[in-house]
Amino acid sequence: MVHETLPVMGTEWFQPFTEQPIALLSEEGEWIGDFPLDLDEALLRQLYRDMLAVRLMDERFTVLLRTGKVSFTAPMAGHEAAQVGVAHALRRGHDWVFPYYRDYGLALALGVPLVEIFGQMIATRADPNKGRQMPCHPSSRPLNIFAAASTVASHIPPATGAALSMKIQGTGQVAVCTFGDGATSEGDWYAAINFAAVQRVPAVFVCENNRYAISVPYSCQTATPTIAEKAHAFGIPGYHVDGMDVLASYYVAREAIERARAGHGPSLVELVVYRYGPHSSADDDTRYRPREEVELWRRRDPLARYQRFLARRGLWSEEWEQQLREEIAREQAEAIEAAERAGEVPAEWMFDDVYAEPLWHLERQRALLRAELQ
Amino acid sequence: MVHETLPVMGTEWFQPFTEQPIALLSEEGEWIGDFPLDLDEALLRQLYRDMLAVRLMDERFTVLLRTGKVSFTAPMAGHEAAQVGVAHALRRGHDWVFPYYRDYGLALALGVPLVEIFGQMIATRADPNKGRQMPCHPSSRPLNIFAAASTVASHIPPATGAALSMKIQGTGQVAVCTFGDGATSEGDWYAAINFAAVQRVPAVFVCENNRYAISVPYSCQTATPTIAEKAHAFGIPGYHVDGMDVLASYYVAREAIERARAGHGPSLVELVVYRYGPHSSADDDTRYRPREEVELWRRRDPLARYQRFLARRGLWSEEWEQQLREEIAREQAEAIEAAERAGEVPAEWMFDDVYAEPLWHLERQRALLRAELQ
Amino acid sequence: MATLTMVQAIARTLAEEMERDERVVVLGEDVGKRGGVFLATEGLLDRFGPDRVIDTPLSEAAIIGAAVGMAAHGLRPVAEIQFADYVFPGFDQLATQAAKLRYRSGGQFMAPMVVRMPSGGGVRGGHHHSQSPEAHFAHTAGLKVVVVSTPYDAKGLLKAAIRDDDPVVFLEPKRLYRATREEVPDDDYLVPIGKAAVRREGTDLTIIGYGTSMPEVLKAGEELARAGVSAEILDLRSLVPWDIEAVTRSVAKTGRVVLVADAPRLSGVLGEIAATIAEELFDQMLAPPVRVAGFDTPYPYAQDKLYLPTVTRILNAAKQVLEY
Amino acid sequence: MATLTMVQAIARTLAEEMERDERVVVLGEDVGKRGGVFLATEGLLDRFGPDRVIDTPLSEAAIIGAAVGMAAHGLRPVAEIQFADYVFPGFDQLATQAAKLRYRSGGQFMAPMVVRMPSGGGVRGGHHHSQSPEAHFAHTAGLKVVVVSTPYDAKGLLKAAIRDDDPVVFLEPKRLYRATREEVPDDDYLVPIGKAAVRREGTDLTIIGYGTSMPEVLKAGEELARAGVSAEILDLRSLVPWDIEAVTRSVAKTGRVVLVADAPRLSGVLGEIAATIAEELFDQMLAPPVRVAGFDTPYPYAQDKLYLPTVTRILNAAKQVLEY
Ligand SMILES: Cc1ncc(C[n+]2csc(CCOP(=O)(O)OP(=O)(O)O)c2C)c(N)n1
Ligand SMILES: Cc1ncc(C[n+]2csc(CCOP(=O)(O)OP(=O)(O)O)c2C)c(N)n1
Ligand SMILES: [Mg+2]
Ligand SMILES: [Mg+2]
């Protein structure tokens, strides 16, 4: 379990409910924050490495899809800065994370072993979840990553509950819950955050707002200019943040998390991002998204912007990039191999873990299948 | 069907999101609005008559309960100004109303025949709903009062849908939907208003905020100081109104309704009220409400305040009061009698109206019961 | 040993379990000062404070979903849904989160929680204070389902449910909350989930019931006895898992069975049990299994009492299988 | 006459009905430009505009609940739930509002609406893109429930559902959307709700199925034929009301029955039908009714194909009843 010690903040740097998204880096990669950057070089470079690893993993997923090894992917390119920023803002293995299906970048940056990630994607024995779910459903007990469910927004009430338990038990933990813009339309989203606000639980609700829910554009999703301002419905702060800016994502999340940890209650953090790929491998986004729009956002690539930032500080070079890419490629290739080597999930695992102990009707069904397979 | 022609408003008088509730009458009954009162004397007096009739009906309900004629009541004393104000702000029989279980005052002021109200309470053949529901569930097809269901907030999505139909069909109607403060915590409440806002449907969502959901105080319900500000989550205006002031309730509702009718979309109207009685006849509110609090609010009685207003204008007298009370008592007594005379709901009605036509399995069950009863 | 109503037994049991294990917390609408609308949580707030007795906002999704998160994080939440009819706004949290958490995480996470709810009719509650939605839970893999009918069982099964490592839906027939009193031992006993109770031994036919309808079932048994017919009566108590051994043992013996419950008939739990009996005991059956269920209408108000299986209806069914 | 897949037949039918009756509107997630994630609403937006083809926010409660209000107000909404698994956040709107509106208002209001949803497994969709929740609807009085399995039926039943004055839950097995093509007449025909189809005539045993599992059921029928066994095969098509006449006629003839569907077994629809057969045809049965259902686990991913009733499993059950 990884425990990071985060710098303790003296002040609150960010204003909720801004019209313009909070950014700390200009498109050219200049630091435009009005407070001192307090991160060491190792972390600054790690953020880049993680983003790059996520981008490359996304590409891997597509390859695995093409070769028929995985049945489905939920592209995360464009979400890297948001996911990596948040991952580093929390105490890994201590705080809890409630991710959704687009969050394998978050999982990676939280330290989920690659072999587990690919094991889950391919559904082999390397998957700690025993091949029970579709690809793109992160979960890790040791890292306190609550098993994602496909049902949009269904994890928000459990996040509130876990945070309430943290408060009751005084564990000093925080629950960080991520979701898309579409998720904010579900009743459970609202009901759960309302409860969290009443109880002032240590939770941070993070929206990766890519302005589409599959094909449904933001304008059909809600009439509020921002997601952040929905926080008014709960009486909690809502931060409108440039989610293509890894430092803005990191710092706002960190402040929100530490506020929560200090007992000041939950907040809502909106990270404005863009998904470069289709919604999923089953989607055709040309039906609903103009190519110019995609191009426009491609020019705002979160990796490129952060690369410029690092380069300005002498923390990035072509060489390092090359080296990183090779390392990452190797790690991922090895992980895929190891995941495949672990072998297929046995048929009978289907009947385990429905309950803590086996019930008679399931044992009968297990026997029926066993007979059939013999 | 009653069609009232409402005065056309030139301007918008009210500001959303005020900290202080909007009031048009001082506690002493002075007009404190900053625009001219444009209601004729007949209507001014009708408002009083309706409020008084609601108060007396509430007392009737309690008597019917004591004598075992009804099995349940949901006291509405304290909500009269809010309900009567809203009822007169809409076009009766043209607009649609989506009430909840505490809204028999609204139903009365909308013109539901008393015999139907008491028929529903006692569950006799005088109930157009055929005795299908518990007492306190208004419904009237001719008056476009959508049949109330007990499930809190479950009527909000249908209200949005009806309003969407009005918009699509261009009927010039408005859907007015009422509910309590507790209802605002249900996910369906939020999901439905969000949809309404996106579609800019002609709907007005009215909260009768009595600051309790059974025993649960407002502070456990939500962390926002007002319900009105939750409108920020939808990008629509939210009005914080003194619901013990019948004129404020009327005017704000009227403005919101006419805004909706004119195509400017939905709004949220919070009417701050107090329920003088227990939550229901099954409740014991002394367990959770200090008597001083009840007393404090009793001193703000909406009938007394409005009576003072009328008296100042020479529109109220002891005599008139006496006459009204007698008239109302007579009407209600007669209605109860007529409702009882209508006779019991036949057993076999249980099987009607599950579907438009009878299905075989229900016909078998009907036969089974018939055999048993013979 | 105290003589208690069912709802008193439940309130005491909650207090005992909270005393025993500080991870046990109670949450729901009106469970605090009000002590629950049926007083099942009376006195708990005073005794255990607002951190362990939580008045929630009016959202069943928030209640059930929060319980999942609390349970996954290490507590043992007992959530109250004010009436079983109101579980539906929170049904997704039960079906998607509570029921599937252990499975989808490969056993990494679990949701040891109890969702208590007053269920069933007979109290003039109309549509939304009368339903018996157990079939919805029984059809949802990952949930255990219990329906109690006596104060003694209420205590023992509630304790078992709270200590169970899986989500348990715990149905409490509200009509029986105060219907009778019974001696309830003070000690810490468990009634195991999954075991039926033989309420009366008999040889001529088996009547299987549970929950709200048990008083009528028992009355029917007495009437039959008076008429010289020996009915064996089972109270299922648990619906998932249900006690197939007890059921087949009894029906194999009597060869005739009537199944009784107040939930709607179509695709209900009684269908499951009747179909299983038909499948397993085909050769031993002397008559077809007959169900006496609620009618397939929304729960009516005016006909409140007629909706529920009446003693007459049960006796008619018994006659049918006896004279077959 | 065109040769169409099931999903094409559905898209055409929606267009035809919208053309015929301007009260018909379509709403749901991604039904607009995207044409639905399965393309069941393809082309509708262009043809009928955004007032009649409404991309909704991501809320099943808003979709179903709004449909209730639209229907009550005079439209004929056809709501799409993107996957049947996602009906649960909107289940209360179905159970509390749609199903009970006519009843609770004494027939004053009604909710003539259709809720279409792709259901069933076999597409590697894991927990939440594979479920067959029909039992939940069948157990809810006030809803009609249809499950189609052929392009022809999809057209005729969808038309019937749209013209029906009651709320109809219309399940479309997603595995069959593009599995086969069939000639679908261009004319305006209806397939009545409540009538089963005899897919094969036979005398030795009856196999009753519906929806997702029909291809396996038919294959089992062929295999049996090759082995000299004459199976009669019924496709139920409607679950509420279900076709008791067709079922009893067939089973009375064959005396043996196997029931097949992919939904979980416990308290499922098959239990209802098996129990009814056992009750009604006791004397005519030569063997116990045997059910081949989905397993009582959440729908797994890795074992996607094994979860569904396989041909082998159906044949084993057939053998069981034949050799009884
Ligand atoms: C309750 C529910 N309804 C529908 C779906 C189908 N679905 C999967 S993803 C998705 C869109 C989600 O959009 P958003 O929340 O913005 O996240 P994004 O995919 O854009 O990151 C939909 C409708 C679902 N998974 N759950
Ligand atoms: C979904 C649902 N959950 C619980 C209940 C039980 N219940 C009936 S009224 C009520 C309180 C409602 O409070 P509020 O909305 O503030 O309205 P008020 O009664 O104060 O006017 C509760 C919890 C219900 N009817 N519906
Ligand atoms: Mg999105
Ligand atoms: Mg209230």
mmCIF file with all atom_site columns, C-alpha atoms in Angstrom, chain A residues 30-168:
data_model
loop_
_atom_site.group_PDB
_atom_site.id
_atom_site.type_symbol
_atom_site.label_atom_id
_atom_site.label_alt_id
_atom_site.label_comp_id
_atom_site.label_asym_id
_atom_site.label_entity_id
_atom_site.label_seq_id
_atom_site.pdbx_PDB_ins_code
_atom_site.Cartn_x
_atom_site.Cartn_y
_atom_site.Cartn_z
_atom_site.occupancy
_atom_site.B_iso_or_equiv
_atom_site.pdbx_formal_charge
_atom_site.auth_seq_id
_atom_site.auth_comp_id
_atom_site.auth_asym_id
_atom_site.auth_atom_id
_atom_site.pdbx_PDB_model_num
ATOM 1   C CA . GLU A 1 30  ? 3.585   28.755  -18.571 1.00 0.00 ? 30  GLU A CA 1
ATOM 2   C CA . TRP A 1 31  ? 2.692   28.558  -14.894 1.00 0.00 ? 31  TRP A CA 1
ATOM 3   C CA . ILE A 1 32  ? -0.074  31.098  -14.390 1.00 0.00 ? 32  ILE A CA 1
ATOM 4   C CA . GLY A 1 33  ? -1.025  30.172  -10.848 1.00 0.00 ? 33  GLY A CA 1
ATOM 5   C CA . ASP A 1 34  ? -0.994  32.976  -8.289  1.00 0.00 ? 34  ASP A CA 1
ATOM 6   C CA . PHE A 1 35  ? 0.624   30.820  -5.620  1.00 0.00 ? 35  PHE A CA 1
ATOM 7   C CA . PRO A 1 36  ? 3.958   29.062  -5.534  1.00 0.00 ? 36  PRO A CA 1
ATOM 8   C CA . LEU A 1 37  ? 4.232   25.684  -7.201  1.00 0.00 ? 37  LEU A CA 1
ATOM 9   C CA . ASP A 1 38  ? 5.251   23.380  -4.359  1.00 0.00 ? 38  ASP A CA 1
ATOM 10  C CA . LEU A 1 39  ? 5.860   20.088  -6.130  1.00 0.00 ? 39  LEU A CA 1
ATOM 11  C CA . ASP A 1 40  ? 9.250   18.489  -6.443  1.00 0.00 ? 40  ASP A CA 1
ATOM 12  C CA . GLU A 1 41  ? 10.714  17.543  -9.784  1.00 0.00 ? 41  GLU A CA 1
ATOM 13  C CA . ALA A 1 42  ? 10.205  13.864  -9.289  1.00 0.00 ? 42  ALA A CA 1
ATOM 14  C CA . LEU A 1 43  ? 6.478   14.330  -8.928  1.00 0.00 ? 43  LEU A CA 1
ATOM 15  C CA . LEU A 1 44  ? 6.333   16.829  -11.788 1.00 0.00 ? 44  LEU A CA 1
ATOM 16  C CA . ARG A 1 45  ? 7.949   14.249  -14.035 1.00 0.00 ? 45  ARG A CA 1
ATOM 17  C CA . GLN A 1 46  ? 5.862   11.404  -12.643 1.00 0.00 ? 46  GLN A CA 1
ATOM 18  C CA . LEU A 1 47  ? 2.726   13.223  -13.675 1.00 0.00 ? 47  LEU A CA 1
ATOM 19  C CA . TYR A 1 48  ? 3.987   13.304  -17.209 1.00 0.00 ? 48  TYR A CA 1
ATOM 20  C CA . ARG A 1 49  ? 5.047   9.700   -17.156 1.00 0.00 ? 49  ARG A CA 1
ATOM 21  C CA . ASP A 1 50  ? 1.625   8.650   -15.920 1.00 0.00 ? 50  ASP A CA 1
ATOM 22  C CA . MET A 1 51  ? -0.196  10.670  -18.546 1.00 0.00 ? 51  MET A CA 1
ATOM 23  C CA . LEU A 1 52  ? 1.955   9.198   -21.244 1.00 0.00 ? 52  LEU A CA 1
ATOM 24  C CA . ALA A 1 53  ? 1.421   5.708   -19.872 1.00 0.00 ? 53  ALA A CA 1
ATOM 25  C CA . VAL A 1 54  ? -2.322  6.263   -19.942 1.00 0.00 ? 54  VAL A CA 1
ATOM 26  C CA . ARG A 1 55  ? -2.225  7.506   -23.504 1.00 0.00 ? 55  ARG A CA 1
ATOM 27  C CA . LEU A 1 56  ? -0.189  4.523   -24.568 1.00 0.00 ? 56  LEU A CA 1
ATOM 28  C CA . MET A 1 57  ? -2.394  2.137   -22.637 1.00 0.00 ? 57  MET A CA 1
ATOM 29  C CA . ASP A 1 58  ? -5.380  3.548   -24.446 1.00 0.00 ? 58  ASP A CA 1
ATOM 30  C CA . GLU A 1 59  ? -3.676  2.703   -27.714 1.00 0.00 ? 59  GLU A CA 1
ATOM 31  C CA . ARG A 1 60  ? -2.871  -0.768  -26.422 1.00 0.00 ? 60  ARG A CA 1
ATOM 32  C CA . PHE A 1 61  ? -6.509  -1.316  -25.622 1.00 0.00 ? 61  PHE A CA 1
ATOM 33  C CA . THR A 1 62  ? -7.402  -0.518  -29.208 1.00 0.00 ? 62  THR A CA 1
ATOM 34  C CA . VAL A 1 63  ? -4.834  -2.990  -30.457 1.00 0.00 ? 63  VAL A CA 1
ATOM 35  C CA . LEU A 1 64  ? -6.149  -5.665  -28.128 1.00 0.00 ? 64  LEU A CA 1
ATOM 36  C CA . LEU A 1 65  ? -9.587  -4.932  -29.432 1.00 0.00 ? 65  LEU A CA 1
ATOM 37  C CA . ARG A 1 66  ? -8.513  -5.276  -33.040 1.00 0.00 ? 66  ARG A CA 1
ATOM 38  C CA . THR A 1 67  ? -6.812  -8.565  -32.338 1.00 0.00 ? 67  THR A CA 1
ATOM 39  C CA . GLY A 1 68  ? -9.927  -9.823  -30.626 1.00 0.00 ? 68  GLY A CA 1
ATOM 40  C CA . LYS A 1 69  ? -8.337  -10.135 -27.215 1.00 0.00 ? 69  LYS A CA 1
ATOM 41  C CA . VAL A 1 70  ? -10.688 -7.706  -25.530 1.00 0.00 ? 70  VAL A CA 1
ATOM 42  C CA . SER A 1 71  ? -14.323 -7.250  -26.423 1.00 0.00 ? 71  SER A CA 1
ATOM 43  C CA . PHE A 1 72  ? -14.770 -3.630  -25.530 1.00 0.00 ? 72  PHE A CA 1
ATOM 44  C CA . THR A 1 73  ? -12.894 -0.466  -24.661 1.00 0.00 ? 73  THR A CA 1
ATOM 45  C CA . ALA A 1 74  ? -13.830 2.957   -23.281 1.00 0.00 ? 74  ALA A CA 1
ATOM 46  C CA . PRO A 1 75  ? -11.217 5.333   -24.688 1.00 0.00 ? 75  PRO A CA 1
ATOM 47  C CA . MET A 1 76  ? -9.717  7.736   -22.176 1.00 0.00 ? 76  MET A CA 1
ATOM 48  C CA . ALA A 1 77  ? -7.432  9.829   -24.383 1.00 0.00 ? 77  ALA A CA 1
ATOM 49  C CA . GLY A 1 78  ? -8.134  13.445  -23.543 1.00 0.00 ? 78  GLY A CA 1
ATOM 50  C CA . HIS A 1 79  ? -8.946  12.569  -19.917 1.00 0.00 ? 79  HIS A CA 1
ATOM 51  C CA . GLU A 1 80  ? -5.328  11.916  -18.896 1.00 0.00 ? 80  GLU A CA 1
ATOM 52  C CA . ALA A 1 81  ? -4.584  15.175  -17.123 1.00 0.00 ? 81  ALA A CA 1
ATOM 53  C CA . ALA A 1 82  ? -7.799  14.995  -15.132 1.00 0.00 ? 82  ALA A CA 1
ATOM 54  C CA . GLN A 1 83  ? -7.345  11.386  -14.078 1.00 0.00 ? 83  GLN A CA 1
ATOM 55  C CA . VAL A 1 84  ? -3.636  11.618  -13.319 1.00 0.00 ? 84  VAL A CA 1
ATOM 56  C CA . GLY A 1 85  ? -4.044  14.911  -11.504 1.00 0.00 ? 85  GLY A CA 1
ATOM 57  C CA . VAL A 1 86  ? -6.716  13.494  -9.222  1.00 0.00 ? 86  VAL A CA 1
ATOM 58  C CA . ALA A 1 87  ? -4.833  10.263  -8.622  1.00 0.00 ? 87  ALA A CA 1
ATOM 59  C CA . HIS A 1 88  ? -1.867  12.150  -7.225  1.00 0.00 ? 88  HIS A CA 1
ATOM 60  C CA . ALA A 1 89  ? -3.964  14.459  -5.120  1.00 0.00 ? 89  ALA A CA 1
ATOM 61  C CA . LEU A 1 90  ? -5.162  11.731  -2.812  1.00 0.00 ? 90  LEU A CA 1
ATOM 62  C CA . ARG A 1 91  ? -3.432  9.437   -0.365  1.00 0.00 ? 91  ARG A CA 1
ATOM 63  C CA . ARG A 1 92  ? -3.091  6.234   -2.257  1.00 0.00 ? 92  ARG A CA 1
ATOM 64  C CA . GLY A 1 93  ? -4.107  3.095   -0.433  1.00 0.00 ? 93  GLY A CA 1
ATOM 65  C CA . HIS A 1 94  ? -5.521  5.205   2.366   1.00 0.00 ? 94  HIS A CA 1
ATOM 66  C CA . ASP A 1 95  ? -8.242  7.213   0.734   1.00 0.00 ? 95  ASP A CA 1
ATOM 67  C CA . TRP A 1 96  ? -10.949 5.401   -1.199  1.00 0.00 ? 96  TRP A CA 1
ATOM 68  C CA . VAL A 1 97  ? -11.683 5.889   -4.854  1.00 0.00 ? 97  VAL A CA 1
ATOM 69  C CA . PHE A 1 98  ? -15.024 5.284   -6.580  1.00 0.00 ? 98  PHE A CA 1
ATOM 70  C CA . PRO A 1 99  ? -14.225 5.253   -10.291 1.00 0.00 ? 99  PRO A CA 1
ATOM 71  C CA . TYR A 1 100 ? -16.317 4.792   -13.384 1.00 0.00 ? 100 TYR A CA 1
ATOM 72  C CA . TYR A 1 101 ? -15.704 2.878   -16.582 1.00 0.00 ? 101 TYR A CA 1
ATOM 73  C CA . ARG A 1 102 ? -13.526 5.485   -18.255 1.00 0.00 ? 102 ARG A CA 1
ATOM 74  C CA . ASP A 1 103 ? -11.077 5.595   -15.381 1.00 0.00 ? 103 ASP A CA 1
ATOM 75  C CA . TYR A 1 104 ? -8.342  3.135   -16.179 1.00 0.00 ? 104 TYR A CA 1
ATOM 76  C CA . GLY A 1 105 ? -6.017  6.104   -16.364 1.00 0.00 ? 105 GLY A CA 1
ATOM 77  C CA . LEU A 1 106 ? -6.954  6.932   -12.801 1.00 0.00 ? 106 LEU A CA 1
ATOM 78  C CA . ALA A 1 107 ? -6.380  3.310   -11.817 1.00 0.00 ? 107 ALA A CA 1
ATOM 79  C CA . LEU A 1 108 ? -2.992  3.242   -13.487 1.00 0.00 ? 108 LEU A CA 1
ATOM 80  C CA . ALA A 1 109 ? -1.870  6.442   -11.793 1.00 0.00 ? 109 ALA A CA 1
ATOM 81  C CA . LEU A 1 110 ? -3.125  5.095   -8.472  1.00 0.00 ? 110 LEU A CA 1
ATOM 82  C CA . GLY A 1 111 ? -0.748  2.216   -8.874  1.00 0.00 ? 111 GLY A CA 1
ATOM 83  C CA . VAL A 1 112 ? -2.951  -0.685  -9.898  1.00 0.00 ? 112 VAL A CA 1
ATOM 84  C CA . PRO A 1 113 ? -0.486  -3.262  -11.258 1.00 0.00 ? 113 PRO A CA 1
ATOM 85  C CA . LEU A 1 114 ? -0.584  -3.345  -15.041 1.00 0.00 ? 114 LEU A CA 1
ATOM 86  C CA . VAL A 1 115 ? -1.021  -7.076  -15.056 1.00 0.00 ? 115 VAL A CA 1
ATOM 87  C CA . GLU A 1 116 ? -4.240  -6.635  -13.090 1.00 0.00 ? 116 GLU A CA 1
ATOM 88  C CA . ILE A 1 117 ? -5.460  -3.966  -15.464 1.00 0.00 ? 117 ILE A CA 1
ATOM 89  C CA . PHE A 1 118 ? -4.828  -6.099  -18.510 1.00 0.00 ? 118 PHE A CA 1
ATOM 90  C CA . GLY A 1 119 ? -6.038  -9.169  -16.651 1.00 0.00 ? 119 GLY A CA 1
ATOM 91  C CA . GLN A 1 120 ? -9.336  -7.410  -16.137 1.00 0.00 ? 120 GLN A CA 1
ATOM 92  C CA . MET A 1 121 ? -9.492  -6.203  -19.730 1.00 0.00 ? 121 MET A CA 1
ATOM 93  C CA . ILE A 1 122 ? -8.844  -9.678  -21.128 1.00 0.00 ? 122 ILE A CA 1
ATOM 94  C CA . ALA A 1 123 ? -10.674 -11.438 -18.289 1.00 0.00 ? 123 ALA A CA 1
ATOM 95  C CA . THR A 1 124 ? -8.034  -13.940 -17.282 1.00 0.00 ? 124 THR A CA 1
ATOM 96  C CA . ARG A 1 125 ? -7.082  -15.322 -13.911 1.00 0.00 ? 125 ARG A CA 1
ATOM 97  C CA . ALA A 1 126 ? -4.837  -12.281 -13.509 1.00 0.00 ? 126 ALA A CA 1
ATOM 98  C CA . ASP A 1 127 ? -7.981  -10.254 -12.902 1.00 0.00 ? 127 ASP A CA 1
ATOM 99  C CA . PRO A 1 128 ? -8.521  -9.927  -9.160  1.00 0.00 ? 128 PRO A CA 1
ATOM 100 C CA . ASN A 1 129 ? -12.189 -9.598  -10.031 1.00 0.00 ? 129 ASN A CA 1
ATOM 101 C CA . LYS A 1 130 ? -12.186 -13.092 -11.505 1.00 0.00 ? 130 LYS A CA 1
ATOM 102 C CA . GLY A 1 131 ? -13.369 -12.092 -14.953 1.00 0.00 ? 131 GLY A CA 1
ATOM 103 C CA . ARG A 1 132 ? -16.738 -11.103 -13.681 1.00 0.00 ? 132 ARG A CA 1
ATOM 104 C CA . GLN A 1 133 ? -17.134 -7.841  -15.533 1.00 0.00 ? 133 GLN A CA 1
ATOM 105 C CA . MET A 1 134 ? -16.724 -6.276  -18.938 1.00 0.00 ? 134 MET A CA 1
ATOM 106 C CA . PRO A 1 135 ? -13.438 -4.596  -19.756 1.00 0.00 ? 135 PRO A CA 1
ATOM 107 C CA . CYS A 1 136 ? -12.883 -1.132  -18.286 1.00 0.00 ? 136 CYS A CA 1
ATOM 108 C CA . HIS A 1 137 ? -14.236 -1.842  -14.817 1.00 0.00 ? 137 HIS A CA 1
ATOM 109 C CA . PRO A 1 138 ? -11.452 -1.040  -12.355 1.00 0.00 ? 138 PRO A CA 1
ATOM 110 C CA . SER A 1 139 ? -11.389 -2.464  -8.855  1.00 0.00 ? 139 SER A CA 1
ATOM 111 C CA . SER A 1 140 ? -8.678  -3.071  -6.298  1.00 0.00 ? 140 SER A CA 1
ATOM 112 C CA . ARG A 1 141 ? -9.152  -3.932  -2.677  1.00 0.00 ? 141 ARG A CA 1
ATOM 113 C CA . PRO A 1 142 ? -5.559  -3.185  -1.591  1.00 0.00 ? 142 PRO A CA 1
ATOM 114 C CA . LEU A 1 143 ? -5.744  0.232   -3.193  1.00 0.00 ? 143 LEU A CA 1
ATOM 115 C CA . ASN A 1 144 ? -9.262  0.942   -1.944  1.00 0.00 ? 144 ASN A CA 1
ATOM 116 C CA . ILE A 1 145 ? -10.603 1.250   -5.453  1.00 0.00 ? 145 ILE A CA 1
ATOM 117 C CA . PHE A 1 146 ? -14.263 0.342   -5.188  1.00 0.00 ? 146 PHE A CA 1
ATOM 118 C CA . ALA A 1 147 ? -15.337 -2.057  -7.942  1.00 0.00 ? 147 ALA A CA 1
ATOM 119 C CA . ALA A 1 148 ? -16.852 -0.021  -10.759 1.00 0.00 ? 148 ALA A CA 1
ATOM 120 C CA . ALA A 1 149 ? -20.326 -0.957  -12.007 1.00 0.00 ? 149 ALA A CA 1
ATOM 121 C CA . SER A 1 150 ? -21.545 -0.060  -15.487 1.00 0.00 ? 150 SER A CA 1
ATOM 122 C CA . THR A 1 151 ? -24.700 1.588   -14.242 1.00 0.00 ? 151 THR A CA 1
ATOM 123 C CA . VAL A 1 152 ? -23.996 5.283   -14.528 1.00 0.00 ? 152 VAL A CA 1
ATOM 124 C CA . ALA A 1 153 ? -24.027 7.166   -11.204 1.00 0.00 ? 153 ALA A CA 1
ATOM 125 C CA . SER A 1 154 ? -24.855 4.060   -9.197  1.00 0.00 ? 154 SER A CA 1
ATOM 126 C CA . HIS A 1 155 ? -21.567 4.373   -7.313  1.00 0.00 ? 155 HIS A CA 1
ATOM 127 C CA . ILE A 1 156 ? -22.276 7.841   -5.954  1.00 0.00 ? 156 ILE A CA 1
ATOM 128 C CA . PRO A 1 157 ? -24.473 6.708   -3.028  1.00 0.00 ? 157 PRO A CA 1
ATOM 129 C CA . PRO A 1 158 ? -21.897 4.100   -1.958  1.00 0.00 ? 158 PRO A CA 1
ATOM 130 C CA . ALA A 1 159 ? -19.218 6.807   -2.084  1.00 0.00 ? 159 ALA A CA 1
ATOM 131 C CA . THR A 1 160 ? -21.302 8.910   0.270   1.00 0.00 ? 160 THR A CA 1
ATOM 132 C CA . GLY A 1 161 ? -21.758 5.900   2.523   1.00 0.00 ? 161 GLY A CA 1
ATOM 133 C CA . ALA A 1 162 ? -18.074 5.069   2.667   1.00 0.00 ? 162 ALA A CA 1
ATOM 134 C CA . ALA A 1 163 ? -17.296 8.697   3.466   1.00 0.00 ? 163 ALA A CA 1
ATOM 135 C CA . LEU A 1 164 ? -19.914 8.645   6.188   1.00 0.00 ? 164 LEU A CA 1
ATOM 136 C CA . SER A 1 165 ? -18.265 5.563   7.630   1.00 0.00 ? 165 SER A CA 1
ATOM 137 C CA . MET A 1 166 ? -14.909 7.367   7.539   1.00 0.00 ? 166 MET A CA 1
ATOM 138 C CA . LYS A 1 167 ? -16.420 10.246  9.441   1.00 0.00 ? 167 LYS A CA 1
ATOM 139 C CA . ILE A 1 168 ? -18.111 8.003   11.991  1.00 0.00 ? 168 ILE A CA 1
#
